[in-house]
Amino acid sequence: MATLARKSISLDRDLSPTIDAWTSDAVQNGVTKINGGYIQTQTINSSHLIVEDIFATGSAAMNIISARELNADLITSGAINANFLSLYGLKVLNKTTNQETLNITDNGEITLRGSVESYNFNTGKTGWAIKHDGDAEFNDVVVRGSVITNDGGIVSGGGSGRNLLLNSYSDKKNSNTSYPCAIYNLAKKVTADEKYTFTIRAEFTNSLTIALYFGGGSYGSQWVSIPGDGTHTISFTFTADANKAAQSSVHVYVRDQANSASFTNGSCKIIWAKLEEGTVATAWSPAPEDNLKQVRFWAGASYDEREAAPWIVYNDGSMVATKGIFSGVFSGDIKIGNISITDPSSSTGNDAILTITNGSTGVEAVQLTDRGTSVFRQSVVFRSASAGSTDTTISLEPNGTGIFKSSVQVGSGANVAGLENDKLVIRGHALTHNSSGLQSNSDFFVGEAAHKKNLKTYGDMYATGVVRTDDMVLFANKAQMKIVANGLNIDVFNS
C-alpha cells in the first residue's frame, strides 16, 4: 500500500455518520483502494478492511482511520492502537510463518503456543510463569481442590458445602430391571423453599436420564439427560417443598430417554453423590456423621490406587508407611507392623507401652511399660556378646524354667551366694556332688547353739571318719547312747 498522502476525506457526523459506499481512488479486481490519506467518521462498515496502521484517534500520520465504531468481518493491519476493542474472537499469527500462535474464541477459551509470565518474572526469585512445555513457577499457590501427580498427591477434603447424604461414597449398580439406582439416608432433612444442589459422578451406559426423589417416587426433582456412555459428573439445582422437607431419605432414579416410563437398557454405577445447600456444586466430601477415614497425602501409587500406596497420611492424622527412617521426638501412638508404641500422654495410665503382637495368632507376645509390670508370653533368651553368636547363656521360659549356662549370683562381696556350674556356693562354702552324692568342702551344720535342729535321714548314713555328738544318738525307739558326766549310757528299749 502506498504511503503518499493524496487526499483527506472528512465527513461531518450530521451529513454522513456512516461510510458504507467508499469513494474510489482505484478499483482493481473488485477491490476498492484508498491509497493513503485520512478518514474521519463515526461508523465504518466493511467486510474486509486492509490498512497498514489503524489508530483510534486522529493524527497527521498517513493511513489513519478515526472512527467511533468500526465494523468489519476481517481487519488486516500491521498494528491496531485503541482504547477499547470488542471482539467476537481473536487470532494472532506468526508474521514470518503465518502459523497461529494465539487464539481466543468467543466463549473465552484461550490456546497459545508460547509461554505466559509476569513482567517481573525472575526464575527462583520473583513473579510467575507458565511455560509452553507445561512447567510453571509461582511464589505461593492456594488450591481449593486436589493436587494429583502420576504417583502421588494431595487429596482435598471436598468443597465447603456440607454433604447431606450418608454413606455417599460407594459403588452401587442397579439391576437393569428397575430404575432405582441408589437410596441414601439423609444426615439432615432439607428445608422447604430453600435451594439445593445435587451432584453425582457415575459410570453410565446407553441414553439415560436421572432424577432425585425424596422418600420414594412421589416427590422428585427435574429429570436431567446423561451425555451418553462413559463416566460423567451430573449436577442440578432444585427448590425443596414441604413434601420433600418431610422425608428422611432420597432415591436416585435412572430411566431411558426414549421410554420415560421404564428402564430396560443401560446401567448406572455410582462412584459418589452429594446433596448440599445452595446453588453452587462443590467438590465431594463425606457427611461429618460418616466419620470416614480419607487419604489426604500419598506417594508411590496412582490416584485410583492411593488406598494401597506405600505411604499415606489420613485426615485423622494417622499415617501408613511400609519403610522409613525416623529421628527426633514423636508424640501420639505409633504402629509398625506387629509393633505398637503408645505415648504416655494418650494412655489412660500415663504409661508408655511397647507391644509386640504375634503376627499369626494376634496374641500380645511382649508388652513393656515404663512403670507397670512388663509381660512376656514367650521365651526370653540371652546370648553371648559376640556378633552373630547363637550361644545361649540364659533362657527364661514361660513355664517358669530358668536355664543359666554358667552361674547365678545373689549379693556381692563377702556375702555373695549363687550357683556356679554344678555347685551351690554360699559365702565361699560350696555344696557340690560326686559319684556317690552331695559333697561339702567344709563342715556342715544343722541349726545353731541356741536353736538346735535335727538331722534326719531315711536311709543309711555312712561315716568314713569320726561321728561326733554333744548329747546322744537315738536309734528310733530301740536304743540310745547318751553322754553323761562320768561316761556313756547305752539303753536298749523293749518294744
mmCIF file of N, CA and C in Angstrom, residues 6-67:
data_model
loop_
_atom_site.group_PDB
_atom_site.id
_atom_site.type_symbol
_atom_site.label_atom_id
_atom_site.label_comp_id
_atom_site.label_asym_id
_atom_site.label_seq_id
_atom_site.Cartn_x
_atom_site.Cartn_y
_atom_site.Cartn_z
ATOM 1 N N ARG A 6 -2.600 11.534 -0.692
ATOM 2 C CA ARG A 6 -3.144 12.189 -1.866
ATOM 3 C C ARG A 6 -4.329 13.058 -1.512
ATOM 4 N N LYS A 7 -5.104 12.642 -0.498
ATOM 5 C CA LYS A 7 -6.213 13.478 -0.103
ATOM 6 C C LYS A 7 -6.708 13.036 1.264
ATOM 7 N N SER A 8 -7.503 13.839 1.879
ATOM 8 C CA SER A 8 -8.104 13.532 3.165
ATOM 9 C C SER A 8 -9.608 13.617 3.021
ATOM 10 N N ILE A 9 -10.325 12.596 3.556
ATOM 11 C CA ILE A 9 -11.778 12.582 3.497
ATOM 12 C C ILE A 9 -12.297 12.852 4.889
ATOM 13 N N SER A 10 -12.973 13.920 5.081
ATOM 14 C CA SER A 10 -13.512 14.285 6.381
ATOM 15 C C SER A 10 -15.002 14.454 6.243
ATOM 16 N N LEU A 11 -15.765 13.663 6.990
ATOM 17 C CA LEU A 11 -17.216 13.697 6.873
ATOM 18 C C LEU A 11 -17.823 14.181 8.163
ATOM 19 N N ASP A 12 -18.725 15.124 8.040
ATOM 20 C CA ASP A 12 -19.424 15.629 9.217
ATOM 21 C C ASP A 12 -20.452 14.595 9.665
ATOM 22 N N ARG A 13 -20.564 14.386 10.987
ATOM 23 C CA ARG A 13 -21.467 13.360 11.508
ATOM 24 C C ARG A 13 -22.922 13.633 11.090
ATOM 25 N N ASP A 14 -23.292 14.918 11.038
ATOM 26 C CA ASP A 14 -24.677 15.213 10.684
ATOM 27 C C ASP A 14 -24.967 14.915 9.225
ATOM 28 N N LEU A 15 -23.935 15.076 8.379
ATOM 29 C CA LEU A 15 -24.139 14.851 6.961
ATOM 30 C C LEU A 15 -24.101 13.364 6.626
ATOM 31 N N SER A 16 -23.095 12.661 7.126
ATOM 32 C CA SER A 16 -22.957 11.236 6.811
ATOM 33 C C SER A 16 -22.239 10.535 7.953
ATOM 34 N N PRO A 17 -22.973 10.060 8.968
ATOM 35 C CA PRO A 17 -22.328 9.436 10.127
ATOM 36 C C PRO A 17 -21.746 8.068 9.824
ATOM 37 N N THR A 18 -22.061 7.470 8.688
ATOM 38 C CA THR A 18 -21.576 6.125 8.378
ATOM 39 C C THR A 18 -21.070 6.092 6.953
ATOM 40 N N ILE A 19 -19.908 5.461 6.767
ATOM 41 C CA ILE A 19 -19.391 5.251 5.412
ATOM 42 C C ILE A 19 -19.723 3.824 5.015
ATOM 43 N N ASP A 20 -20.624 3.644 4.046
ATOM 44 C CA ASP A 20 -20.958 2.323 3.539
ATOM 45 C C ASP A 20 -20.464 2.155 2.099
ATOM 46 N N ALA A 21 -20.467 3.228 1.344
ATOM 47 C CA ALA A 21 -20.005 3.177 -0.048
ATOM 48 C C ALA A 21 -18.755 4.039 -0.156
ATOM 49 N N TRP A 22 -17.654 3.404 -0.469
ATOM 50 C CA TRP A 22 -16.374 4.117 -0.482
ATOM 51 C C TRP A 22 -16.235 4.929 -1.757
ATOM 52 N N THR A 23 -15.639 6.124 -1.623
ATOM 53 C CA THR A 23 -15.250 6.917 -2.799
ATOM 54 C C THR A 23 -13.956 6.342 -3.341
ATOM 55 N N SER A 24 -13.986 5.897 -4.584
ATOM 56 C CA SER A 24 -12.864 5.119 -5.094
ATOM 57 C C SER A 24 -11.716 5.993 -5.544
ATOM 58 N N ASP A 25 -10.530 5.608 -5.105
ATOM 59 C CA ASP A 25 -9.313 6.108 -5.726
ATOM 60 C C ASP A 25 -8.968 5.221 -6.898
ATOM 61 N N ALA A 26 -9.209 3.932 -6.680
ATOM 62 C CA ALA A 26 -8.948 2.973 -7.753
ATOM 63 C C ALA A 26 -9.663 1.684 -7.408
ATOM 64 N N VAL A 27 -10.057 0.925 -8.415
ATOM 65 C CA VAL A 27 -10.673 -0.384 -8.210
ATOM 66 C C VAL A 27 -9.878 -1.384 -9.023
ATOM 67 N N GLN A 28 -9.312 -2.373 -8.348
ATOM 68 C CA GLN A 28 -8.533 -3.396 -9.031
ATOM 69 C C GLN A 28 -9.082 -4.760 -8.619
ATOM 70 N N ASN A 29 -9.520 -5.527 -9.616
ATOM 71 C CA ASN A 29 -10.079 -6.863 -9.363
ATOM 72 C C ASN A 29 -11.209 -6.812 -8.332
ATOM 73 N N GLY A 30 -12.024 -5.805 -8.362
ATOM 74 C CA GLY A 30 -13.155 -5.706 -7.465
ATOM 75 C C GLY A 30 -12.831 -5.193 -6.086
ATOM 76 N N VAL A 31 -11.568 -4.754 -5.842
ATOM 77 C CA VAL A 31 -11.162 -4.270 -4.518
ATOM 78 C C VAL A 31 -11.004 -2.762 -4.584
ATOM 79 N N THR A 32 -11.702 -2.020 -3.709
ATOM 80 C CA THR A 32 -11.603 -0.577 -3.647
ATOM 81 C C THR A 32 -10.390 -0.190 -2.830
ATOM 82 N N LYS A 33 -9.560 0.672 -3.349
ATOM 83 C CA LYS A 33 -8.342 1.093 -2.666
ATOM 84 C C LYS A 33 -8.352 2.591 -2.454
ATOM 85 N N ILE A 34 -8.010 3.006 -1.259
ATOM 86 C CA ILE A 34 -7.729 4.409 -0.967
ATOM 87 C C ILE A 34 -6.244 4.474 -0.675
ATOM 88 N N ASN A 35 -5.502 5.041 -1.558
ATOM 89 C CA ASN A 35 -4.051 4.995 -1.488
ATOM 90 C C ASN A 35 -3.512 6.111 -0.607
ATOM 91 N N GLY A 36 -3.593 5.914 0.678
ATOM 92 C CA GLY A 36 -3.045 6.893 1.605
ATOM 93 C C GLY A 36 -4.063 7.940 1.939
ATOM 94 N N GLY A 37 -3.926 8.533 3.103
ATOM 95 C CA GLY A 37 -4.826 9.607 3.452
ATOM 96 C C GLY A 37 -5.406 9.421 4.836
ATOM 97 N N TYR A 38 -6.462 10.169 5.091
ATOM 98 C CA TYR A 38 -7.041 10.251 6.429
ATOM 99 C C TYR A 38 -8.549 10.160 6.302
ATOM 100 N N ILE A 39 -9.161 9.205 7.042
ATOM 101 C CA ILE A 39 -10.610 9.049 7.037
ATOM 102 C C ILE A 39 -11.116 9.306 8.436
ATOM 103 N N GLN A 40 -12.057 10.207 8.575
ATOM 104 C CA GLN A 40 -12.648 10.506 9.874
ATOM 105 C C GLN A 40 -14.158 10.428 9.752
ATOM 106 N N THR A 41 -14.767 9.541 10.593
ATOM 107 C CA THR A 41 -16.220 9.383 10.553
ATOM 108 C C THR A 41 -16.672 8.730 11.859
ATOM 109 N N GLN A 42 -17.968 8.595 12.029
ATOM 110 C CA GLN A 42 -18.490 7.974 13.248
ATOM 111 C C GLN A 42 -18.517 6.462 13.136
ATOM 112 N N THR A 43 -18.909 5.894 11.991
ATOM 113 C CA THR A 43 -19.022 4.452 11.813
ATOM 114 C C THR A 43 -18.496 4.074 10.450
ATOM 115 N N ILE A 44 -17.750 2.961 10.411
ATOM 116 C CA ILE A 44 -17.277 2.410 9.143
ATOM 117 C C ILE A 44 -17.747 0.971 9.060
ATOM 118 N N ASN A 45 -18.437 0.596 7.996
ATOM 119 C CA ASN A 45 -18.881 -0.766 7.770
ATOM 120 C C ASN A 45 -18.142 -1.322 6.571
ATOM 121 N N SER A 46 -17.483 -2.487 6.750
ATOM 122 C CA SER A 46 -16.749 -3.099 5.649
ATOM 123 C C SER A 46 -16.583 -4.581 5.947
ATOM 124 N N SER A 47 -16.623 -5.391 4.890
ATOM 125 C CA SER A 47 -16.416 -6.821 5.090
ATOM 126 C C SER A 47 -14.942 -7.151 5.247
ATOM 127 N N HIS A 48 -14.057 -6.347 4.667
ATOM 128 C CA HIS A 48 -12.620 -6.604 4.753
ATOM 129 C C HIS A 48 -11.898 -5.277 4.644
ATOM 130 N N LEU A 49 -11.199 -4.891 5.692
ATOM 131 C CA LEU A 49 -10.501 -3.623 5.728
ATOM 132 C C LEU A 49 -9.011 -3.886 5.894
ATOM 133 N N ILE A 50 -8.200 -3.385 4.942
ATOM 134 C CA ILE A 50 -6.749 -3.578 4.987
ATOM 135 C C ILE A 50 -6.084 -2.217 5.119
ATOM 136 N N VAL A 51 -5.386 -2.008 6.218
ATOM 137 C CA VAL A 51 -4.667 -0.767 6.470
ATOM 138 C C VAL A 51 -3.352 -1.126 7.139
ATOM 139 N N GLU A 52 -2.300 -0.371 6.801
ATOM 140 C CA GLU A 52 -1.026 -0.660 7.454
ATOM 141 C C GLU A 52 -1.101 -0.399 8.949
ATOM 142 N N ASP A 53 -1.680 0.694 9.377
ATOM 143 C CA ASP A 53 -1.833 1.035 10.791
ATOM 144 C C ASP A 53 -3.214 1.640 11.002
ATOM 145 N N ILE A 54 -3.875 1.234 12.049
ATOM 146 C CA ILE A 54 -5.177 1.786 12.405
ATOM 147 C C ILE A 54 -5.069 2.394 13.785
ATOM 148 N N PHE A 55 -5.430 3.666 13.907
ATOM 149 C CA PHE A 55 -5.402 4.351 15.187
ATOM 150 C C PHE A 55 -6.816 4.765 15.545
ATOM 151 N N ALA A 56 -7.113 4.731 16.824
ATOM 152 C CA ALA A 56 -8.459 5.086 17.248
ATOM 153 C C ALA A 56 -8.651 6.594 17.323
ATOM 154 N N THR A 57 -7.586 7.378 17.353
ATOM 155 C CA THR A 57 -7.702 8.838 17.383
ATOM 156 C C THR A 57 -6.915 9.408 16.227
ATOM 157 N N GLY A 58 -7.339 10.552 15.739
ATOM 158 C CA GLY A 58 -6.702 11.123 14.564
ATOM 159 C C GLY A 58 -5.344 11.728 14.833
ATOM 160 N N SER A 59 -4.545 11.821 13.797
ATOM 161 C CA SER A 59 -3.241 12.492 13.843
ATOM 162 C C SER A 59 -2.868 12.848 12.414
ATOM 163 N N ALA A 60 -1.696 13.388 12.244
ATOM 164 C CA ALA A 60 -1.256 13.802 10.909
ATOM 165 C C ALA A 60 -0.572 12.679 10.161
ATOM 166 N N ALA A 61 -0.521 11.467 10.781
ATOM 167 C CA ALA A 61 0.178 10.363 10.123
ATOM 168 C C ALA A 61 -0.612 9.865 8.920
ATOM 169 N N MET A 62 0.053 9.111 8.068
ATOM 170 C CA MET A 62 -0.595 8.562 6.894
ATOM 171 C C MET A 62 -1.426 7.327 7.279
ATOM 172 N N ASN A 63 -2.382 6.971 6.445
ATOM 173 C CA ASN A 63 -3.195 5.773 6.616
ATOM 174 C C ASN A 63 -3.837 5.711 7.989
ATOM 175 N N ILE A 64 -4.603 6.733 8.317
ATOM 176 C CA ILE A 64 -5.264 6.813 9.610
ATOM 177 C C ILE A 64 -6.766 6.791 9.399
ATOM 178 N N ILE A 65 -7.440 5.938 10.226
ATOM 179 C CA ILE A 65 -8.897 5.940 10.244
ATOM 180 C C ILE A 65 -9.325 6.332 11.639
ATOM 181 N N SER A 66 -10.047 7.406 11.764
ATOM 182 C CA SER A 66 -10.558 7.840 13.052
ATOM 183 C C SER A 66 -12.064 7.606 13.058
ATOM 184 N N ALA A 67 -12.493 6.632 13.866
ATOM 185 C CA ALA A 67 -13.914 6.288 13.866
ATOM 186 C C ALA A 67 -14.337 5.888 15.260
#
